[in-house]
PDB file of C-alpha atoms in Angstrom:
ATOM      1  CA  UNK X   1     107.201  69.958 -14.057  1.00 51.00           C
ATOM      2  CA  UNK X   2     105.795  69.275 -10.748  1.00 51.00           C
ATOM      3  CA  UNK X   3     105.711  65.509  -9.644  1.00 55.00           C
ATOM      4  CA  UNK X   4     102.462  64.299  -8.485  1.00 54.00           C
ATOM      5  CA  UNK X   5     102.481  61.947  -5.447  1.00 54.00           C
ATOM      6  CA  UNK X   6      99.997  59.281  -6.032  1.00 55.00           C
ATOM      7  CA  UNK X   7      97.242  58.732  -3.598  1.00 53.00           C
ATOM      8  CA  UNK X   8      98.282  55.639  -1.130  1.00 55.00           C
ATOM      9  CA  UNK X   9      95.734  52.959  -1.516  1.00 55.00           C
ATOM     10  CA  UNK X  10      93.869  51.246   1.560  1.00 49.00           C
ATOM     11  CA  UNK X  11      94.642  47.068   1.173  1.00 51.00           C
ATOM     12  CA  UNK X  12      91.052  45.902   1.037  1.00 46.00           C
ATOM     13  CA  UNK X  13      90.083  43.544   3.753  1.00 49.00           C
ATOM     14  CA  UNK X  14      86.744  41.898   4.001  1.00 51.00           C
ATOM     15  CA  UNK X  15      84.541  42.722   6.406  1.00 55.00           C
ATOM     16  CA  UNK X  16      82.766  40.423   9.038  1.00 59.00           C
ATOM     17  CA  UNK X  17      79.385  41.581  10.548  1.00 63.00           C
ATOM     18  CA  UNK X  18      79.895  41.832  14.320  1.00 70.00           C
ATOM     19  CA  UNK X  19      77.448  40.167  16.374  1.00 76.00           C
ATOM     20  CA  UNK X  20      75.601  42.474  18.919  1.00 81.00           C
ATOM     21  CA  UNK X  21      77.305  42.761  22.275  1.00 85.00           C
ATOM     22  CA  UNK X  22      75.989  41.064  25.436  1.00 85.00           C
ATOM     23  CA  UNK X  23      77.640  42.779  28.110  1.00 92.00           C
ATOM     24  CA  UNK X  24      78.226  46.724  28.737  1.00 94.00           C
ATOM     25  CA  UNK X  25      81.583  47.884  27.750  1.00 95.00           C
ATOM     26  CA  UNK X  26      81.987  44.917  25.399  1.00 96.00           C
ATOM     27  CA  UNK X  27      81.937  47.189  21.997  1.00 97.00           C
ATOM     28  CA  UNK X  28      82.398  51.004  21.796  1.00 98.00           C
ATOM     29  CA  UNK X  29      81.438  52.830  18.743  1.00 98.00           C
ATOM     30  CA  UNK X  30      82.446  56.287  17.499  1.00 98.00           C
ATOM     31  CA  UNK X  31      81.877  58.959  14.933  1.00 97.00           C
ATOM     32  CA  UNK X  32      81.851  63.000  14.089  1.00 98.00           C
ATOM     33  CA  UNK X  33      78.773  65.082  13.762  1.00 97.00           C
ATOM     34  CA  UNK X  34      79.103  68.696  12.283  1.00 97.00           C
ATOM     35  CA  UNK X  35      77.554  71.944  12.753  1.00 97.00           C
ATOM     36  CA  UNK X  36      78.561  75.499  13.106  1.00 97.00           C
ATOM     37  CA  UNK X  37      78.532  78.425  15.613  1.00 96.00           C
ATOM     38  CA  UNK X  38      76.998  81.799  15.160  1.00 95.00           C
ATOM     39  CA  UNK X  39      80.084  83.075  13.273  1.00 95.00           C
ATOM     40  CA  UNK X  40      79.706  80.697  10.378  1.00 96.00           C
ATOM     41  CA  UNK X  41      82.812  78.770  12.006  1.00 96.00           C
ATOM     42  CA  UNK X  42      82.355  74.872  11.935  1.00 97.00           C
ATOM     43  CA  UNK X  43      82.863  72.332  14.449  1.00 97.00           C
ATOM     44  CA  UNK X  44      82.444  68.590  15.037  1.00 98.00           C
ATOM     45  CA  UNK X  45      81.624  66.675  17.692  1.00 98.00           C
ATOM     46  CA  UNK X  46      83.434  63.376  18.597  1.00 98.00           C
ATOM     47  CA  UNK X  47      80.836  61.207  19.845  1.00 98.00           C
ATOM     48  CA  UNK X  48      81.681  57.901  21.546  1.00 98.00           C
ATOM     49  CA  UNK X  49      78.732  55.510  22.924  1.00 97.00           C
ATOM     50  CA  UNK X  50      78.298  52.074  24.487  1.00 97.00           C
ATOM     51  CA  UNK X  51      76.933  49.670  22.095  1.00 96.00           C
ATOM     52  CA  UNK X  52      75.404  47.469  24.452  1.00 95.00           C
ATOM     53  CA  UNK X  53      73.564  50.220  27.241  1.00 95.00           C
ATOM     54  CA  UNK X  54      73.303  53.267  24.674  1.00 96.00           C
ATOM     55  CA  UNK X  55      75.649  55.867  26.944  1.00 97.00           C
ATOM     56  CA  UNK X  56      76.949  58.560  25.710  1.00 98.00           C
ATOM     57  CA  UNK X  57      80.604  58.162  26.966  1.00 98.00           C
ATOM     58  CA  UNK X  58      82.194  61.041  24.987  1.00 98.00           C
ATOM     59  CA  UNK X  59      81.052  64.446  23.380  1.00 98.00           C
ATOM     60  CA  UNK X  60      83.847  66.551  22.636  1.00 98.00           C
ATOM     61  CA  UNK X  61      83.088  69.633  20.616  1.00 98.00           C
ATOM     62  CA  UNK X  62      87.047  71.333  18.646  1.00 97.00           C
ATOM     63  CA  UNK X  63      87.043  72.755  15.090  1.00 96.00           C
ATOM     64  CA  UNK X  64      89.950  70.575  14.625  1.00 95.00           C
ATOM     65  CA  UNK X  65      90.130  66.639  15.770  1.00 97.00           C
ATOM     66  CA  UNK X  66      93.134  64.236  15.351  1.00 97.00           C
ATOM     67  CA  UNK X  67      94.149  60.589  16.231  1.00 97.00           C
ATOM     68  CA  UNK X  68      95.604  62.064  19.206  1.00 97.00           C
ATOM     69  CA  UNK X  69      92.620  63.928  20.654  1.00 97.00           C
ATOM     70  CA  UNK X  70      90.254  60.856  20.041  1.00 98.00           C
ATOM     71  CA  UNK X  71      92.987  58.618  21.804  1.00 97.00           C
ATOM     72  CA  UNK X  72      93.295  60.812  24.230  1.00 97.00           C
ATOM     73  CA  UNK X  73      89.149  61.037  24.913  1.00 97.00           C
ATOM     74  CA  UNK X  74      89.032  57.181  24.827  1.00 98.00           C
ATOM     75  CA  UNK X  75      92.201  57.103  28.119  1.00 98.00           C
ATOM     76  CA  UNK X  76      89.778  59.287  29.561  1.00 97.00           C
ATOM     77  CA  UNK X  77      86.611  57.193  29.310  1.00 97.00           C
ATOM     78  CA  UNK X  78      89.295  54.143  29.927  1.00 97.00           C
ATOM     79  CA  UNK X  79      90.412  55.526  32.755  1.00 96.00           C
ATOM     80  CA  UNK X  80      86.587  55.195  34.424  1.00 94.00           C
ATOM     81  CA  UNK X  81      85.350  52.683  33.053  1.00 94.00           C
ATOM     82  CA  UNK X  82      87.723  50.299  31.561  1.00 95.00           C
ATOM     83  CA  UNK X  83      88.112  50.108  27.235  1.00 97.00           C
ATOM     84  CA  UNK X  84      86.272  48.041  25.220  1.00 97.00           C
ATOM     85  CA  UNK X  85      87.310  44.694  23.479  1.00 96.00           C
ATOM     86  CA  UNK X  86      86.449  46.566  20.129  1.00 97.00           C
ATOM     87  CA  UNK X  87      85.728  49.853  18.608  1.00 98.00           C
ATOM     88  CA  UNK X  88      83.470  50.486  15.741  1.00 97.00           C
ATOM     89  CA  UNK X  89      84.473  53.698  13.418  1.00 97.00           C
ATOM     90  CA  UNK X  90      84.485  54.679   9.759  1.00 96.00           C
ATOM     91  CA  UNK X  91      87.478  55.000   7.473  1.00 95.00           C
ATOM     92  CA  UNK X  92      87.952  58.816   8.489  1.00 95.00           C
ATOM     93  CA  UNK X  93      91.654  60.206   8.771  1.00 96.00           C
ATOM     94  CA  UNK X  94      91.660  60.632  12.373  1.00 96.00           C
ATOM     95  CA  UNK X  95      90.798  56.540  12.834  1.00 97.00           C
ATOM     96  CA  UNK X  96      93.044  55.872  10.303  1.00 96.00           C
ATOM     97  CA  UNK X  97      96.081  57.627  11.915  1.00 96.00           C
ATOM     98  CA  UNK X  98      98.890  56.300  13.021  1.00 96.00           C
ATOM     99  CA  UNK X  99      98.537  57.429  16.181  1.00 97.00           C
ATOM    100  CA  UNK X 100      95.100  56.021  17.174  1.00 97.00           C
ATOM    101  CA  UNK X 101      96.285  52.401  15.695  1.00 97.00           C
ATOM    102  CA  UNK X 102      99.350  52.969  17.771  1.00 97.00           C
ATOM    103  CA  UNK X 103      96.777  53.486  20.621  1.00 97.00           C
ATOM    104  CA  UNK X 104      94.577  50.699  19.624  1.00 97.00           C
ATOM    105  CA  UNK X 105      97.600  48.695  19.649  1.00 97.00           C
ATOM    106  CA  UNK X 106      99.216  49.235  23.003  1.00 97.00           C
ATOM    107  CA  UNK X 107      96.301  49.085  24.660  1.00 97.00           C
ATOM    108  CA  UNK X 108      94.707  45.936  23.137  1.00 96.00           C
ATOM    109  CA  UNK X 109      91.962  47.107  21.685  1.00 97.00           C
ATOM    110  CA  UNK X 110      90.706  45.839  17.920  1.00 96.00           C
ATOM    111  CA  UNK X 111      89.126  48.545  16.086  1.00 96.00           C
ATOM    112  CA  UNK X 112      86.840  47.706  13.516  1.00 96.00           C
ATOM    113  CA  UNK X 113      86.411  49.578  10.505  1.00 96.00           C
ATOM    114  CA  UNK X 114      83.135  49.395   8.620  1.00 95.00           C
ATOM    115  CA  UNK X 115      82.966  49.044   4.721  1.00 93.00           C
ATOM    116  CA  UNK X 116      83.505  52.969   2.700  1.00 91.00           C
ATOM    117  CA  UNK X 117      80.059  54.553   2.139  1.00 89.00           C
ATOM    118  CA  UNK X 118      78.413  51.860   4.543  1.00 90.00           C
ATOM    119  CA  UNK X 119      77.484  54.382   7.811  1.00 88.00           C
ATOM    120  CA  UNK X 120      74.263  51.243   8.827  1.00 88.00           C
ATOM    121  CA  UNK X 121      77.129  49.387   9.637  1.00 92.00           C
ATOM    122  CA  UNK X 122      78.096  51.728  12.443  1.00 93.00           C
ATOM    123  CA  UNK X 123      74.370  51.469  12.998  1.00 93.00           C
ATOM    124  CA  UNK X 124      74.405  52.138  17.255  1.00 95.00           C
ATOM    125  CA  UNK X 125      76.294  55.289  16.409  1.00 96.00           C
ATOM    126  CA  UNK X 126      74.520  56.723  13.833  1.00 96.00           C
ATOM    127  CA  UNK X 127      71.086  56.199  15.195  1.00 95.00           C
ATOM    128  CA  UNK X 128      72.538  58.093  18.668  1.00 96.00           C
ATOM    129  CA  UNK X 129      73.896  61.055  15.974  1.00 97.00           C
ATOM    130  CA  UNK X 130      70.235  61.280  14.616  1.00 96.00           C
ATOM    131  CA  UNK X 131      68.958  62.592  18.416  1.00 96.00           C
ATOM    132  CA  UNK X 132      72.059  64.458  18.863  1.00 97.00           C
ATOM    133  CA  UNK X 133      71.482  66.265  15.574  1.00 96.00           C
ATOM    134  CA  UNK X 134      67.519  66.481  16.146  1.00 96.00           C
ATOM    135  CA  UNK X 135      67.526  67.168  19.722  1.00 96.00           C
ATOM    136  CA  UNK X 136      70.679  69.163  20.733  1.00 97.00           C
ATOM    137  CA  UNK X 137      72.231  71.079  17.521  1.00 97.00           C
ATOM    138  CA  UNK X 138      68.796  71.691  15.740  1.00 95.00           C
ATOM    139  CA  UNK X 139      67.343  73.360  18.383  1.00 95.00           C
ATOM    140  CA  UNK X 140      70.180  75.598  19.690  1.00 96.00           C
ATOM    141  CA  UNK X 141      72.048  78.400  18.383  1.00 94.00           C
ATOM    142  CA  UNK X 142      75.750  78.245  19.579  1.00 97.00           C
ATOM    143  CA  UNK X 143      77.089  81.466  19.725  1.00 96.00           C
ATOM    144  CA  UNK X 144      81.012  80.151  20.839  1.00 97.00           C
ATOM    145  CA  UNK X 145      82.661  76.446  20.669  1.00 96.00           C
ATOM    146  CA  UNK X 146      82.211  76.894  24.832  1.00 97.00           C
ATOM    147  CA  UNK X 147      78.412  77.804  24.322  1.00 98.00           C
ATOM    148  CA  UNK X 148      78.330  74.581  22.131  1.00 98.00           C
ATOM    149  CA  UNK X 149      80.530  72.338  24.402  1.00 98.00           C
ATOM    150  CA  UNK X 150      78.242  73.504  27.276  1.00 98.00           C
ATOM    151  CA  UNK X 151      74.968  72.752  25.851  1.00 98.00           C
ATOM    152  CA  UNK X 152      75.881  69.543  24.803  1.00 98.00           C
ATOM    153  CA  UNK X 153      77.401  68.655  27.901  1.00 98.00           C
ATOM    154  CA  UNK X 154      73.915  69.548  29.437  1.00 98.00           C
ATOM    155  CA  UNK X 155      71.983  67.361  26.798  1.00 97.00           C
ATOM    156  CA  UNK X 156      74.172  64.641  27.184  1.00 97.00           C
ATOM    157  CA  UNK X 157      73.526  64.035  31.209  1.00 97.00           C
ATOM    158  CA  UNK X 158      69.660  64.314  30.377  1.00 97.00           C
ATOM    159  CA  UNK X 159      70.224  61.397  27.760  1.00 96.00           C
ATOM    160  CA  UNK X 160      71.992  59.324  29.785  1.00 97.00           C
ATOM    161  CA  UNK X 161      70.778  59.940  33.235  1.00 96.00           C
ATOM    162  CA  UNK X 162      67.350  61.076  33.040  1.00 95.00           C
ATOM    163  CA  UNK X 163      65.039  60.455  29.864  1.00 91.00           C
ATOM    164  CA  UNK X 164      63.919  56.807  29.583  1.00 92.00           C
ATOM    165  CA  UNK X 165      65.606  55.086  25.977  1.00 92.00           C
ATOM    166  CA  UNK X 166      63.156  53.476  24.135  1.00 90.00           C
ATOM    167  CA  UNK X 167      64.900  50.275  23.049  1.00 88.00           C
ATOM    168  CA  UNK X 168      66.098  49.975  27.246  1.00 90.00           C
ATOM    169  CA  UNK X 169      62.889  50.856  29.158  1.00 90.00           C
ATOM    170  CA  UNK X 170      65.296  52.981  31.242  1.00 94.00           C
ATOM    171  CA  UNK X 171      68.074  55.378  30.990  1.00 95.00           C
ATOM    172  CA  UNK X 172      71.142  54.225  29.221  1.00 95.00           C
ATOM    173  CA  UNK X 173      73.303  54.742  32.997  1.00 95.00           C
ATOM    174  CA  UNK X 174      70.437  52.851  35.256  1.00 95.00           C
ATOM    175  CA  UNK X 175      70.818  49.929  32.368  1.00 94.00           C
ATOM    176  CA  UNK X 176      74.345  50.100  32.511  1.00 93.00           C
ATOM    177  CA  UNK X 177      74.329  49.844  36.079  1.00 93.00           C
ATOM    178  CA  UNK X 178      71.866  46.576  36.288  1.00 90.00           C
ATOM    179  CA  UNK X 179      73.549  44.932  33.082  1.00 83.00           C
ATOM    180  CA  UNK X 180      76.805  42.683  32.783  1.00 77.00           C
ATOM    181  CA  UNK X 181      79.566  44.599  32.152  1.00 76.00           C
ATOM    182  CA  UNK X 182      83.146  43.262  30.716  1.00 68.00           C
ATOM    183  CA  UNK X 183      85.257  42.527  33.687  1.00 59.00           C
ATOM    184  CA  UNK X 184      88.112  45.141  31.869  1.00 50.00           C
ATOM    185  CA  UNK X 185      90.077  47.401  35.177  1.00 44.00           C
ATOM    186  CA  UNK X 186      90.624  50.682  34.484  1.00 50.00           C
ATOM    187  CA  UNK X 187      93.314  51.743  32.031  1.00 45.00           C
ATOM    188  CA  UNK X 188      96.641  52.719  33.582  1.00 49.00           C
ATOM    189  CA  UNK X 189      97.326  55.454  30.898  1.00 43.00           C
ATOM    190  CA  UNK X 190     100.789  56.331  32.561  1.00 46.00           C
ATOM    191  CA  UNK X 191     102.220  52.987  32.401  1.00 41.00           C
ATOM    192  CA  UNK X 192     101.229  52.620  28.942  1.00 41.00           C
ATOM    193  CA  UNK X 193     103.301  55.674  27.912  1.00 42.00           C
ATOM    194  CA  UNK X 194     106.339  53.787  27.267  1.00 36.00           C
ATOM    195  CA  UNK X 195     104.538  50.971  24.772  1.00 36.00           C
ATOM    196  CA  UNK X 196     103.576  53.683  22.765  1.00 39.00           C
ATOM    197  CA  UNK X 197     106.840  55.345  22.748  1.00 36.00           C
ATOM    198  CA  UNK X 198     109.002  52.367  22.065  1.00 39.00           C
ATOM    199  CA  UNK X 199     106.491  51.114  19.475  1.00 37.00           C
ATOM    200  CA  UNK X 200     108.026  50.621  15.569  1.00 43.00           C
ATOM    201  CA  UNK X 201     105.317  50.871  13.237  1.00 40.00           C
ATOM    202  CA  UNK X 202     107.043  49.161  10.751  1.00 43.00           C
ATOM    203  CA  UNK X 203     106.365  46.118  12.829  1.00 45.00           C
ATOM    204  CA  UNK X 204     102.689  46.728  13.156  1.00 42.00           C
ATOM    205  CA  UNK X 205     100.443  43.684  12.481  1.00 41.00           C
ATOM    206  CA  UNK X 206      97.583  44.217   9.934  1.00 40.00           C
ATOM    207  CA  UNK X 207      94.299  46.025  12.196  1.00 35.00           C
ATOM    208  CA  UNK X 208      92.354  43.187  12.603  1.00 37.00           C
ATOM    209  CA  UNK X 209      88.834  43.155  11.252  1.00 32.00           C
TER     210      UNK X 209
END
């Protein structure tokens, strides 16, 4: 008789509502959006936005994502503009992975996990996802993963730099240039490698919510 291994249950921690960010780069949100290329093969886009400026910081297309690929994208953006104090995410396996939790611990970034089944607790990125699907994914037919990435990159540039955002009254990138910004210096990702390698998961504190 084959013994079945029981599912690991996540510890229930009461979530506290987050106040709206007051500065650019104070808080980011991330989520995945699914679509398919012409062959029918599925892909997902990792979207990361700045909750204050509404900028699209990441729009990475891939057939498969992991905690490692997510952390690499966050480091890439962090090297350019610094990392936020908080990142809001759902309870997906990529965001709950040990790799990403180690990354957050090493870089002193707090990951705020929303309640399961409550996507509106991640309202900023959900609003962006709706625009992204209606104006980009639903309007194009992708022949390959490269075609999807190239098309999405063009759409993101237009979204960030050209068109007026209704809530801001100007393009997100222009708003970010004018608004107060958290004084987080760019992350030296090379110096962090030793911290991640020497990190002991058994001594990991509970993720602060």
